[in-house]
Amino acid sequence: MFAKETYIHRRQQLKETLKSGLLLFLGNNECGMNYADNTYHFRQDSTFLYFFGSDYAGLAAVIDIDENREIIFGDELTIDDIVWMGTQPTISEKSERVGISETLPMKELRNYLERAAAKGQSIHYLPPYRGDHKLWLQELLGIHPTEQAAKSSVPLIRAIVEQRSYKSAEEIAQIEEAVNTSVEMHVTAMRMARPGIKESEIAAAVTEVAMRNGGNLSFPVIATINGQTLHNHCHSNVLKEGQLFLLDAGAENGMHYAGDLTSTMPVSTQFTERQKIVYDINHRAYTAAVNALKPGVPFRDVHMIAVTEIAKGMKELGLLKGDPAEAARVGAYALFMPCGLGHMMGLDVHDMENLGEVWVGYDGQPKSTQFGFKSLRLARKLEPGFVFTVEPGIYFIPELIDKWRAEKMFTDFICYDKLDAWKDFGGIRNEEDYLITADGARRLGNHKPSSAEEIEAERNR
Ligand code: GLY
Ligand code: MN
Ligand code: MN
């Protein structure tokens, strides 16, 4: 945990922004995987961690701005809890660590909210993402789960996004710790990948690195010879000579700050000629994007720089025709890169995503609904303190190629006849993590082999 002053200061800032009302925060609970007592690994809600620091299940908090009260709600452990799960600090001890002196039993939360509603106080809450929270909110506030997201508090969402988007020096140190572990995960994979090994063996090894460093995974590992499937969680294939292997994996550290990196490597010790050409095109896109990072530049423009570079490369391969910048502008590039260039990163790997991408990534401006552009999670102007990923990729997705061809999509730009020969190529992505500084940007964490030459050198050590 950070010092209690950090949490006091964060809550103070939130109160100054909201000015009035009652702010309700639900901590996460244990959640059964296949029966009640066989639970998923516990993960506290990130906003709860940000303001209340406490990494335990079964808590809720209220910031009552009108009454000038901050209260943690929770119940002390029973002797059965202690026998099975071990002991914990008391609710008061958990609260005092973050500068809160008032605690109440959980059963008082509903009464407190009912009294607040009766007094006409506005009750602000965040959109829930867990089923138990939806039922809990229904019990606490009488709002049906289908209406909860729409009735959640936009002022609270905006105030939290305004705080969590700007990472402090102590947060950046935590993120760099997570990124460094993530780099170790990737170097481990680069040293392991070879013909005959299973995807699952590499997934297990990188998970071991994350846990050995005192944290866990920041999202489920993608360790695959089918990198064209963007979030591919199957690990059952055996790597074969001549294939590409893609690892998208990151650690969260003990404080739950995330890293998120992707590497693509040849299963053989070197890329084939064709793989190297595509890798180099993608790396050009990555480098062009990184060179454009500085305060004031909209990340949408950085995305356009990267996808224009990809469109240029596809033209060099004879897969696109016409003006690459125009192919990028109209969205024809999305056949090769149907996702966005990056996303905010912090306590969540896609930071604050549940608070709404329009607020987190678009500063309230509407998002495109067009295929490709709709998956760009971050478009707003970059500002010092923002931490995010840069992750261009080139993907040959046979089903997407066939669909676009049948629908005659962008026939002015796409050379469908040439694409049949590329349907078995797979996918390439390079992903690294950046901080916007006062006058530019800084890559976070230790260096990860990034260019084709660096990856081959690591593979041949
Ligand atoms: N790990 C998922 C992503 O890169 O966004
Ligand atoms: Mn990412
Ligand atoms: Mn990733």
Tab-separated table of C-alpha atoms and ligand atoms in Angstrom:
chain	number	residue	atom	x	y	z
A	1	MET	CA	0.000	0.000	0.000
A	2	PHE	CA	0.988	3.605	-0.412
A	3	ALA	CA	1.170	5.879	2.640
A	4	LYS	CA	-2.234	6.835	4.050
A	5	GLU	CA	-1.735	10.444	2.860
A	6	THR	CA	-1.996	9.250	-0.755
A	7	TYR	CA	-5.492	7.859	-0.168
A	8	ILE	CA	-6.575	10.847	1.927
A	9	HIS	CA	-5.409	13.191	-0.815
A	10	ARG	CA	-7.169	11.181	-3.573
A	11	ARG	CA	-10.479	11.250	-1.682
A	12	GLN	CA	-10.069	14.946	-0.911
A	13	GLN	CA	-9.582	15.703	-4.595
A	14	LEU	CA	-12.677	13.649	-5.451
A	15	LYS	CA	-14.782	15.507	-2.870
A	16	GLU	CA	-13.597	18.860	-4.183
A	17	THR	CA	-14.661	17.861	-7.705
A	18	LEU	CA	-18.082	16.434	-6.794
A	19	LYS	CA	-18.817	19.100	-4.139
A	20	SER	CA	-21.997	17.420	-2.845
A	21	GLY	CA	-23.854	14.114	-2.619
A	22	LEU	CA	-23.041	10.636	-1.382
A	23	LEU	CA	-20.481	8.478	-3.210
A	24	LEU	CA	-20.970	4.712	-2.949
A	25	PHE	CA	-18.129	2.266	-3.681
A	26	LEU	CA	-18.576	-1.497	-3.658
A	27	GLY	CA	-15.478	-3.591	-3.036
A	28	ASN	CA	-15.271	-6.960	-4.757
A	29	ASN	CA	-16.384	-10.198	-3.123
A	30	GLU	CA	-15.130	-13.742	-3.458
A	31	CYS	CA	-16.690	-15.426	-6.484
A	32	GLY	CA	-17.215	-19.191	-6.983
A	33	MET	CA	-15.825	-20.801	-10.126
A	34	ASN	CA	-17.787	-24.049	-10.101
A	35	TYR	CA	-19.176	-24.087	-6.565
A	36	ALA	CA	-19.322	-21.469	-3.860
A	37	ASP	CA	-16.179	-22.394	-1.931
A	38	ASN	CA	-13.980	-23.013	-4.990
A	39	THR	CA	-13.310	-19.396	-5.767
A	40	TYR	CA	-11.521	-17.481	-8.503
A	41	HIS	CA	-8.331	-15.785	-7.438
A	42	PHE	CA	-9.552	-12.696	-5.503
A	43	ARG	CA	-9.076	-9.375	-7.291
A	44	GLN	CA	-10.177	-6.159	-5.601
A	45	ASP	CA	-12.005	-3.568	-7.683
A	46	SER	CA	-9.430	-1.088	-8.994
A	47	THR	CA	-11.357	2.067	-8.085
A	48	PHE	CA	-11.824	0.679	-4.560
A	49	LEU	CA	-8.071	0.057	-4.405
A	50	TYR	CA	-7.369	3.563	-5.692
A	51	PHE	CA	-9.391	5.375	-3.010
A	52	PHE	CA	-9.479	2.888	-0.126
A	53	GLY	CA	-6.340	0.750	-0.651
A	54	SER	CA	-7.788	-2.278	1.090
A	55	ASP	CA	-7.108	-5.510	-0.783
A	56	TYR	CA	-9.710	-7.655	1.020
A	57	ALA	CA	-13.070	-9.097	0.019
A	58	GLY	CA	-16.352	-8.044	1.608
A	59	LEU	CA	-15.964	-4.268	1.978
A	60	ALA	CA	-17.910	-1.234	0.803
A	61	ALA	CA	-17.322	2.463	1.370
A	62	VAL	CA	-19.287	5.675	1.453
A	63	ILE	CA	-17.966	9.190	1.043
A	64	ASP	CA	-20.791	11.374	2.310
A	65	ILE	CA	-19.725	14.804	1.135
A	66	ASP	CA	-22.792	16.574	2.566
A	67	GLU	CA	-22.264	15.123	6.064
A	68	ASN	CA	-18.445	15.225	5.839
A	69	ARG	CA	-18.162	11.504	6.660
A	70	GLU	CA	-16.026	8.728	5.163
A	71	ILE	CA	-17.105	5.254	6.255
A	72	ILE	CA	-15.842	1.748	5.531
A	73	PHE	CA	-18.541	-0.916	5.847
A	74	GLY	CA	-17.572	-4.520	6.589
A	75	ASP	CA	-17.894	-7.371	9.044
A	76	GLU	CA	-15.205	-8.831	11.272
A	77	LEU	CA	-14.165	-12.389	10.452
A	78	THR	CA	-15.954	-15.210	12.267
A	79	ILE	CA	-13.939	-17.976	13.911
A	80	ASP	CA	-14.931	-20.214	10.981
A	81	ASP	CA	-13.457	-17.683	8.516
A	82	ILE	CA	-10.243	-17.616	10.531
A	83	VAL	CA	-10.044	-21.420	10.795
A	84	TRP	CA	-10.363	-21.856	7.019
A	85	MET	CA	-8.838	-18.692	5.568
A	86	GLY	CA	-6.560	-17.291	8.279
A	87	THR	CA	-6.796	-14.041	10.114
A	88	GLN	CA	-6.834	-10.476	8.792
A	89	PRO	CA	-6.567	-6.986	10.250
A	90	THR	CA	-9.828	-5.751	11.786
A	91	ILE	CA	-12.081	-3.463	9.757
A	92	SER	CA	-10.847	-0.538	11.870
A	93	GLU	CA	-7.224	-1.443	11.199
A	94	LYS	CA	-7.883	-1.751	7.459
A	95	SER	CA	-9.587	1.653	7.514
A	96	GLU	CA	-7.003	3.462	9.629
A	97	ARG	CA	-4.288	2.452	7.152
A	98	VAL	CA	-5.957	4.722	4.589
A	99	GLY	CA	-6.886	7.501	6.991
A	100	ILE	CA	-10.520	6.566	7.676
A	101	SER	CA	-11.660	6.387	11.294
A	102	GLU	CA	-15.341	5.528	10.919
A	103	THR	CA	-16.462	1.946	10.284
A	104	LEU	CA	-19.871	0.278	10.400
A	105	PRO	CA	-21.134	-3.307	10.031
A	106	MET	CA	-22.216	-4.170	6.498
A	107	LYS	CA	-25.883	-4.459	7.480
A	108	GLU	CA	-25.845	-0.705	8.202
A	109	LEU	CA	-25.066	0.180	4.590
A	110	ARG	CA	-28.627	-0.219	3.368
A	111	ASN	CA	-29.996	1.820	6.279
A	112	TYR	CA	-27.443	4.537	5.631
A	113	LEU	CA	-28.409	4.755	1.962
A	114	GLU	CA	-32.128	4.717	2.748
A	115	ARG	CA	-31.688	7.624	5.163
A	116	ALA	CA	-29.644	9.514	2.568
A	117	ALA	CA	-32.314	8.965	-0.085
A	118	ALA	CA	-35.028	10.077	2.349
A	119	LYS	CA	-33.067	13.293	2.959
A	120	GLY	CA	-32.931	13.886	-0.801
A	121	GLN	CA	-29.183	13.334	-1.130
A	122	SER	CA	-27.881	12.336	-4.578
A	123	ILE	CA	-26.352	8.863	-4.449
A	124	HIS	CA	-23.536	8.425	-6.962
A	125	TYR	CA	-22.361	4.931	-7.947
A	126	LEU	CA	-20.290	3.413	-10.772
A	127	PRO	CA	-21.536	1.033	-13.488
A	128	PRO	CA	-21.273	-2.515	-12.076
A	129	TYR	CA	-19.479	-5.291	-13.995
A	130	ARG	CA	-20.046	-8.262	-11.659
A	131	GLY	CA	-23.323	-10.125	-11.243
A	132	ASP	CA	-23.218	-10.046	-7.439
A	133	HIS	CA	-22.742	-6.267	-7.473
A	134	LYS	CA	-25.813	-5.890	-9.692
A	135	LEU	CA	-27.905	-7.846	-7.176
A	136	TRP	CA	-26.305	-5.930	-4.297
A	137	LEU	CA	-27.050	-2.555	-5.918
A	138	GLN	CA	-30.626	-3.681	-6.517
A	139	GLU	CA	-30.954	-4.524	-2.827
A	140	LEU	CA	-29.265	-1.293	-1.709
A	141	LEU	CA	-30.832	1.200	-4.102
A	142	GLY	CA	-33.857	-0.604	-5.572
A	143	ILE	CA	-32.559	-0.151	-9.132
A	144	HIS	CA	-33.094	-3.085	-11.482
A	145	PRO	CA	-29.817	-4.494	-12.909
A	146	THR	CA	-30.850	-3.630	-16.476
A	147	GLU	CA	-31.128	0.062	-15.483
A	148	GLN	CA	-28.048	0.340	-13.277
A	149	ALA	CA	-25.477	1.294	-15.910
A	150	ALA	CA	-27.744	4.001	-17.357
A	151	LYS	CA	-28.424	5.412	-13.884
A	152	SER	CA	-24.812	5.325	-12.754
A	153	SER	CA	-23.225	8.701	-12.050
A	154	VAL	CA	-21.582	10.475	-14.969
A	155	PRO	CA	-20.146	13.177	-12.651
A	156	LEU	CA	-18.540	10.463	-10.496
A	157	ILE	CA	-17.226	8.602	-13.565
A	158	ARG	CA	-15.748	11.793	-14.973
A	159	ALA	CA	-14.169	12.813	-11.702
A	160	ILE	CA	-12.545	9.402	-11.260
A	161	VAL	CA	-11.294	9.290	-14.857
A	162	GLU	CA	-9.853	12.768	-14.308
A	163	GLN	CA	-7.852	11.481	-11.338
A	164	ARG	CA	-6.865	7.971	-12.406
A	165	SER	CA	-5.725	9.067	-15.904
A	166	TYR	CA	-2.767	11.029	-14.495
A	167	LYS	CA	-0.303	8.653	-12.920
A	168	SER	CA	1.728	9.969	-9.995
A	169	ALA	CA	5.439	9.246	-9.590
A	170	GLU	CA	4.705	6.530	-7.024
A	171	GLU	CA	2.215	4.900	-9.398
A	172	ILE	CA	4.679	5.042	-12.297
A	173	ALA	CA	7.260	3.258	-10.148
A	174	GLN	CA	4.693	0.504	-9.515
A	175	ILE	CA	3.815	0.243	-13.208
A	176	GLU	CA	7.501	-0.014	-14.121
A	177	GLU	CA	7.887	-2.859	-11.652
A	178	ALA	CA	5.003	-4.656	-13.401
A	179	VAL	CA	6.466	-3.914	-16.839
A	180	ASN	CA	9.879	-5.225	-15.777
A	181	THR	CA	8.295	-8.504	-14.708
A	182	SER	CA	6.399	-8.533	-18.007
A	183	VAL	CA	9.693	-8.099	-19.897
A	184	GLU	CA	11.100	-11.081	-17.979
A	185	MET	CA	8.030	-13.087	-19.065
A	186	HIS	CA	8.698	-12.233	-22.705
A	187	VAL	CA	12.423	-12.951	-22.610
A	188	THR	CA	11.591	-16.300	-20.978
A	189	ALA	CA	9.286	-17.120	-23.902
A	190	MET	CA	11.892	-16.009	-26.458
A	191	ARG	CA	14.387	-18.417	-24.922
A	192	MET	CA	11.878	-21.297	-24.776
A	193	ALA	CA	10.029	-21.200	-28.074
A	194	ARG	CA	11.233	-23.952	-30.409
A	195	PRO	CA	9.758	-26.693	-32.571
A	196	GLY	CA	8.065	-29.419	-30.505
A	197	ILE	CA	7.215	-27.325	-27.444
A	198	LYS	CA	3.546	-26.730	-26.572
A	199	GLU	CA	1.922	-23.311	-26.319
A	200	SER	CA	0.766	-24.394	-22.856
A	201	GLU	CA	4.368	-24.933	-21.680
A	202	ILE	CA	5.238	-21.343	-22.585
A	203	ALA	CA	2.006	-20.047	-21.030
A	204	ALA	CA	2.903	-21.907	-17.827
A	205	ALA	CA	6.462	-20.567	-17.779
A	206	VAL	CA	5.418	-16.935	-18.184
A	207	THR	CA	2.750	-17.361	-15.489
A	208	GLU	CA	5.471	-18.677	-13.183
A	209	VAL	CA	7.503	-15.495	-13.765
A	210	ALA	CA	4.529	-13.274	-12.887
A	211	MET	CA	3.805	-15.176	-9.687
A	212	ARG	CA	7.442	-15.569	-8.644
A	213	ASN	CA	7.793	-11.791	-8.728
A	214	GLY	CA	5.041	-11.437	-6.148
A	215	GLY	CA	2.112	-10.577	-8.367
A	216	ASN	CA	-0.041	-12.317	-10.898
A	217	LEU	CA	-1.150	-12.051	-14.509
A	218	SER	CA	-2.743	-8.752	-15.514
A	219	PHE	CA	-4.958	-10.619	-18.027
A	220	PRO	CA	-5.183	-14.199	-19.357
A	221	VAL	CA	-2.061	-15.153	-21.314
A	222	ILE	CA	-2.217	-15.212	-25.113
A	223	ALA	CA	0.479	-17.685	-26.200
A	224	THR	CA	-0.324	-18.843	-29.684
A	225	ILE	CA	0.787	-19.831	-33.156
A	226	ASN	CA	-2.476	-18.216	-34.333
A	227	GLY	CA	-1.629	-14.587	-33.625
A	228	GLN	CA	-4.229	-13.487	-36.164
A	229	THR	CA	-6.885	-14.274	-33.535
A	230	LEU	CA	-6.582	-11.194	-31.371
A	231	HIS	CA	-7.564	-12.564	-27.967
A	232	ASN	CA	-6.753	-16.241	-28.445
A	233	HIS	CA	-6.757	-18.164	-25.159
A	234	CYS	CA	-6.267	-21.660	-26.614
A	235	HIS	CA	-2.901	-23.170	-25.630
A	236	SER	CA	-3.170	-26.668	-27.071
A	237	ASN	CA	-0.969	-26.446	-30.174
A	238	VAL	CA	2.556	-27.737	-30.634
A	239	LEU	CA	4.976	-25.228	-32.183
A	240	LYS	CA	6.381	-26.227	-35.572
A	241	GLU	CA	9.364	-25.127	-37.643
A	242	GLY	CA	8.550	-22.159	-39.870
A	243	GLN	CA	5.614	-20.878	-37.781
A	244	LEU	CA	5.273	-17.599	-35.912
A	245	PHE	CA	4.613	-17.610	-32.182
A	246	LEU	CA	2.876	-14.626	-30.550
A	247	LEU	CA	2.948	-13.912	-26.824
A	248	ASP	CA	0.679	-11.201	-25.411
A	249	ALA	CA	1.205	-11.346	-21.676
A	250	GLY	CA	1.702	-9.040	-18.746
A	251	ALA	CA	2.085	-9.087	-15.008
A	252	GLU	CA	0.350	-7.083	-12.372
A	253	ASN	CA	2.623	-6.396	-9.433
A	254	GLY	CA	1.805	-6.844	-5.758
A	255	MET	CA	0.031	-3.457	-5.743
A	256	HIS	CA	-2.061	-4.546	-8.774
A	257	TYR	CA	-0.522	-2.171	-11.294
A	258	ALA	CA	-0.340	-3.729	-14.762
A	259	GLY	CA	2.117	-4.321	-17.564
A	260	ASP	CA	1.009	-5.405	-21.045
A	261	LEU	CA	3.486	-6.496	-23.731
A	262	THR	CA	3.320	-8.454	-26.967
A	263	SER	CA	6.170	-10.148	-28.809
A	264	THR	CA	6.111	-12.122	-32.019
A	265	MET	CA	8.946	-14.519	-32.715
A	266	PRO	CA	9.824	-17.200	-35.226
A	267	VAL	CA	9.509	-20.774	-33.921
A	268	SER	CA	12.668	-21.450	-35.937
A	269	THR	CA	15.694	-19.473	-34.831
A	270	GLN	CA	15.182	-16.948	-37.634
A	271	PHE	CA	12.223	-15.336	-39.380
A	272	THR	CA	11.518	-16.572	-42.914
A	273	GLU	CA	12.022	-13.919	-45.578
A	274	ARG	CA	8.276	-13.283	-45.795
A	275	GLN	CA	7.890	-13.103	-42.016
A	276	LYS	CA	10.797	-10.670	-41.752
A	277	ILE	CA	9.295	-8.361	-44.387
A	278	VAL	CA	5.968	-8.174	-42.550
A	279	TYR	CA	7.696	-7.895	-39.164
A	280	ASP	CA	9.749	-4.951	-40.440
A	281	ILE	CA	6.646	-3.204	-41.819
A	282	ASN	CA	4.964	-3.566	-38.441
A	283	HIS	CA	8.075	-2.338	-36.672
A	284	ARG	CA	8.175	0.713	-38.903
A	285	ALA	CA	4.580	1.423	-37.880
A	286	TYR	CA	5.531	0.957	-34.220
A	287	THR	CA	8.538	3.297	-34.510
A	288	ALA	CA	6.572	5.959	-36.395
A	289	ALA	CA	3.869	5.855	-33.716
A	290	VAL	CA	6.356	6.088	-30.854
A	291	ASN	CA	8.168	9.007	-32.512
A	292	ALA	CA	4.886	10.926	-32.624
A	293	LEU	CA	4.130	10.624	-28.903
A	294	LYS	CA	4.098	13.916	-27.016
A	295	PRO	CA	1.686	16.056	-25.030
A	296	GLY	CA	-1.110	17.602	-27.047
A	297	VAL	CA	-1.117	15.013	-29.845
A	298	PRO	CA	-4.416	13.131	-30.117
A	299	PHE	CA	-3.793	9.389	-29.888
A	300	ARG	CA	-6.208	9.064	-32.839
A	301	ASP	CA	-3.518	10.813	-34.943
A	302	VAL	CA	-0.869	8.413	-33.649
A	303	HIS	CA	-3.148	5.503	-34.614
A	304	MET	CA	-3.489	7.012	-38.105
A	305	ILE	CA	0.302	7.370	-38.424
A	306	ALA	CA	0.731	3.674	-37.568
A	307	VAL	CA	-2.020	2.366	-39.839
A	308	THR	CA	-0.833	4.574	-42.727
A	309	GLU	CA	2.596	2.981	-42.346
A	310	ILE	CA	0.953	-0.463	-42.377
A	311	ALA	CA	-1.035	0.491	-45.493
A	312	LYS	CA	2.221	1.620	-47.183
A	313	GLY	CA	3.785	-1.732	-46.360
A	314	MET	CA	0.781	-3.644	-47.662
A	315	LYS	CA	1.061	-1.644	-50.881
A	316	GLU	CA	4.732	-2.629	-51.163
A	317	LEU	CA	3.594	-6.255	-50.905
A	318	GLY	CA	1.008	-5.712	-53.649
A	319	LEU	CA	-1.901	-6.295	-51.270
A	320	LEU	CA	-3.151	-2.695	-51.339
A	321	LYS	CA	-3.297	-0.126	-54.126
A	322	GLY	CA	-3.977	3.607	-54.228
A	323	ASP	CA	-2.909	6.194	-51.689
A	324	PRO	CA	-1.966	4.536	-48.372
A	325	ALA	CA	-2.999	7.611	-46.371
A	326	GLU	CA	-6.415	7.476	-48.015
A	327	ALA	CA	-6.650	3.693	-47.410
A	328	ALA	CA	-5.996	4.498	-43.760
A	329	ARG	CA	-8.438	7.410	-43.645
A	330	VAL	CA	-11.393	5.481	-45.095
A	331	GLY	CA	-10.710	2.398	-42.943
A	332	ALA	CA	-9.499	-0.065	-45.606
A	333	TYR	CA	-6.438	-0.693	-43.404
A	334	ALA	CA	-8.696	-2.484	-40.918
A	335	LEU	CA	-8.540	-5.662	-42.989
A	336	PHE	CA	-4.966	-5.978	-41.663
A	337	MET	CA	-5.346	-4.285	-38.279
A	338	PRO	CA	-8.947	-4.481	-37.064
A	339	CYS	CA	-8.060	-3.241	-33.572
A	340	GLY	CA	-6.835	0.006	-32.044
A	341	LEU	CA	-3.230	1.111	-31.543
A	342	GLY	CA	-3.432	1.099	-27.756
A	343	HIS	CA	-5.258	1.747	-24.512
A	344	MET	CA	-4.724	3.389	-21.154
A	345	MET	CA	-2.992	1.174	-18.578
A	346	GLY	CA	-2.764	1.398	-14.794
A	347	LEU	CA	-4.540	-0.524	-12.066
A	348	ASP	CA	-6.491	-2.196	-14.891
A	349	VAL	CA	-4.673	-3.457	-17.939
A	350	HIS	CA	-7.330	-1.663	-20.013
A	351	ASP	CA	-7.441	1.085	-17.451
A	352	MET	CA	-10.892	2.114	-16.206
A	353	GLU	CA	-12.503	0.399	-19.195
A	354	ASN	CA	-15.683	-0.276	-17.232
A	355	LEU	CA	-16.119	3.444	-16.605
A	356	GLY	CA	-16.785	3.834	-20.318
A	357	GLU	CA	-14.345	4.283	-23.210
A	358	VAL	CA	-16.060	7.509	-24.222
A	359	TRP	CA	-14.890	9.092	-20.958
A	360	VAL	CA	-11.564	7.284	-20.604
A	361	GLY	CA	-10.369	7.396	-24.201
A	362	TYR	CA	-12.460	10.055	-25.930
A	363	ASP	CA	-12.936	12.811	-23.343
A	364	GLY	CA	-16.697	12.560	-23.860
A	365	GLN	CA	-16.596	12.788	-27.659
A	366	PRO	CA	-18.531	10.128	-29.612
A	367	LYS	CA	-16.733	7.032	-30.850
A	368	SER	CA	-16.829	5.756	-34.412
A	369	THR	CA	-18.950	2.672	-35.021
A	370	GLN	CA	-17.032	1.728	-38.178
A	371	PHE	CA	-15.252	-1.651	-38.173
A	372	GLY	CA	-11.645	-1.027	-37.145
A	373	PHE	CA	-12.077	2.504	-35.799
A	374	LYS	CA	-14.701	1.274	-33.317
A	375	SER	CA	-11.984	-0.788	-31.589
A	376	LEU	CA	-9.738	2.212	-30.978
A	377	ARG	CA	-9.973	2.547	-27.201
A	378	LEU	CA	-7.865	5.686	-26.894
A	379	ALA	CA	-8.233	8.735	-29.164
A	380	ARG	CA	-7.972	11.777	-26.907
A	381	LYS	CA	-5.115	14.273	-26.711
A	382	LEU	CA	-2.172	12.873	-24.786
A	383	GLU	CA	-1.174	14.602	-21.568
A	384	PRO	CA	1.780	14.260	-19.188
A	385	GLY	CA	1.101	11.412	-16.776
A	386	PHE	CA	-0.891	9.263	-19.200
A	387	VAL	CA	0.315	5.653	-19.359
A	388	PHE	CA	-0.817	3.526	-22.281
A	389	THR	CA	0.207	0.809	-24.716
A	390	VAL	CA	1.423	1.125	-28.299
A	391	GLU	CA	0.568	-2.127	-30.060
A	392	PRO	CA	0.391	-2.126	-33.844
A	393	GLY	CA	-0.165	-5.452	-35.543
A	394	ILE	CA	-0.607	-6.994	-38.974
A	395	TYR	CA	-3.083	-9.841	-39.114
A	396	PHE	CA	-4.236	-12.067	-41.952
A	397	ILE	CA	-7.646	-13.340	-40.860
A	398	PRO	CA	-8.973	-15.720	-43.538
A	399	GLU	CA	-12.631	-15.333	-42.521
A	400	LEU	CA	-12.378	-11.527	-42.591
A	401	ILE	CA	-10.633	-11.548	-45.975
A	402	ASP	CA	-13.395	-13.820	-47.393
A	403	LYS	CA	-16.178	-11.704	-45.881
A	404	TRP	CA	-14.810	-8.391	-47.162
A	405	ARG	CA	-14.149	-9.909	-50.570
A	406	ALA	CA	-17.725	-11.257	-50.794
A	407	GLU	CA	-19.076	-7.853	-49.736
A	408	LYS	CA	-16.769	-6.054	-52.190
A	409	MET	CA	-15.387	-3.873	-49.388
A	410	PHE	CA	-12.871	-1.202	-50.415
A	411	THR	CA	-12.208	-2.765	-53.834
A	412	ASP	CA	-10.494	0.504	-54.837
A	413	PHE	CA	-7.796	-0.282	-52.290
A	414	ILE	CA	-7.605	-4.005	-51.601
A	415	CYS	CA	-6.089	-6.496	-54.050
A	416	TYR	CA	-8.155	-9.521	-53.062
A	417	ASP	CA	-6.630	-11.771	-55.771
A	418	LYS	CA	-3.222	-11.488	-54.126
A	419	LEU	CA	-4.490	-12.203	-50.621
A	420	ASP	CA	-5.219	-15.920	-51.076
A	421	ALA	CA	-1.490	-16.583	-50.818
A	422	TRP	CA	-1.390	-14.854	-47.405
A	423	LYS	CA	-4.294	-16.555	-45.653
A	424	ASP	CA	-1.966	-18.920	-43.798
A	425	PHE	CA	0.445	-16.195	-42.635
A	426	GLY	CA	-0.974	-15.676	-39.130
A	427	GLY	CA	-0.430	-12.454	-37.194
A	428	ILE	CA	2.306	-10.175	-35.881
A	429	ARG	CA	2.067	-7.637	-33.062
A	430	ASN	CA	4.584	-5.701	-31.010
A	431	GLU	CA	3.320	-4.047	-27.843
A	432	GLU	CA	5.174	-1.844	-25.371
A	433	ASP	CA	4.124	0.567	-22.626
A	434	TYR	CA	4.644	4.359	-22.606
A	435	LEU	CA	4.361	7.359	-20.312
A	436	ILE	CA	3.762	10.870	-21.646
A	437	THR	CA	6.283	13.251	-20.078
A	438	ALA	CA	6.413	17.071	-20.024
A	439	ASP	CA	7.909	17.246	-23.506
A	440	GLY	CA	7.668	13.789	-25.065
A	441	ALA	CA	7.272	10.188	-24.034
A	442	ARG	CA	9.248	7.524	-22.213
A	443	ARG	CA	9.054	3.768	-22.690
A	444	LEU	CA	8.375	2.165	-19.332
A	445	GLY	CA	10.460	-0.647	-17.936
A	446	ASN	CA	13.492	-2.509	-19.169
A	447	HIS	CA	14.087	-2.963	-22.863
A	448	LYS	CA	12.313	-5.909	-24.474
A	449	PRO	CA	13.778	-7.272	-27.731
A	450	SER	CA	11.629	-5.404	-30.209
A	451	SER	CA	13.105	-5.313	-33.750
A	452	ALA	CA	13.425	-8.478	-35.867
A	453	GLU	CA	17.196	-8.393	-35.366
A	454	GLU	CA	16.911	-8.091	-31.582
A	455	ILE	CA	14.414	-10.949	-31.430
A	456	GLU	CA	16.563	-13.214	-33.587
A	457	ALA	CA	19.591	-12.348	-31.436
A	458	GLU	CA	17.649	-13.308	-28.285
A	459	ARG	CA	16.420	-16.522	-29.955
A	460	ASN	CA	19.978	-17.471	-30.870
A	461	ARG	CA	21.662	-16.821	-27.547
B	1	GLY	N1	-3.636	-7.845	-23.687
B	1	GLY	C1	-4.717	-7.309	-24.386
B	1	GLY	C2	-4.298	-6.104	-25.069
B	1	GLY	O1	-3.185	-6.017	-25.521
B	1	GLY	O2	-5.001	-5.146	-25.117
B	2	MN	MN	-2.723	-4.042	-24.790
B	3	MN	MN	-1.501	-6.985	-24.726
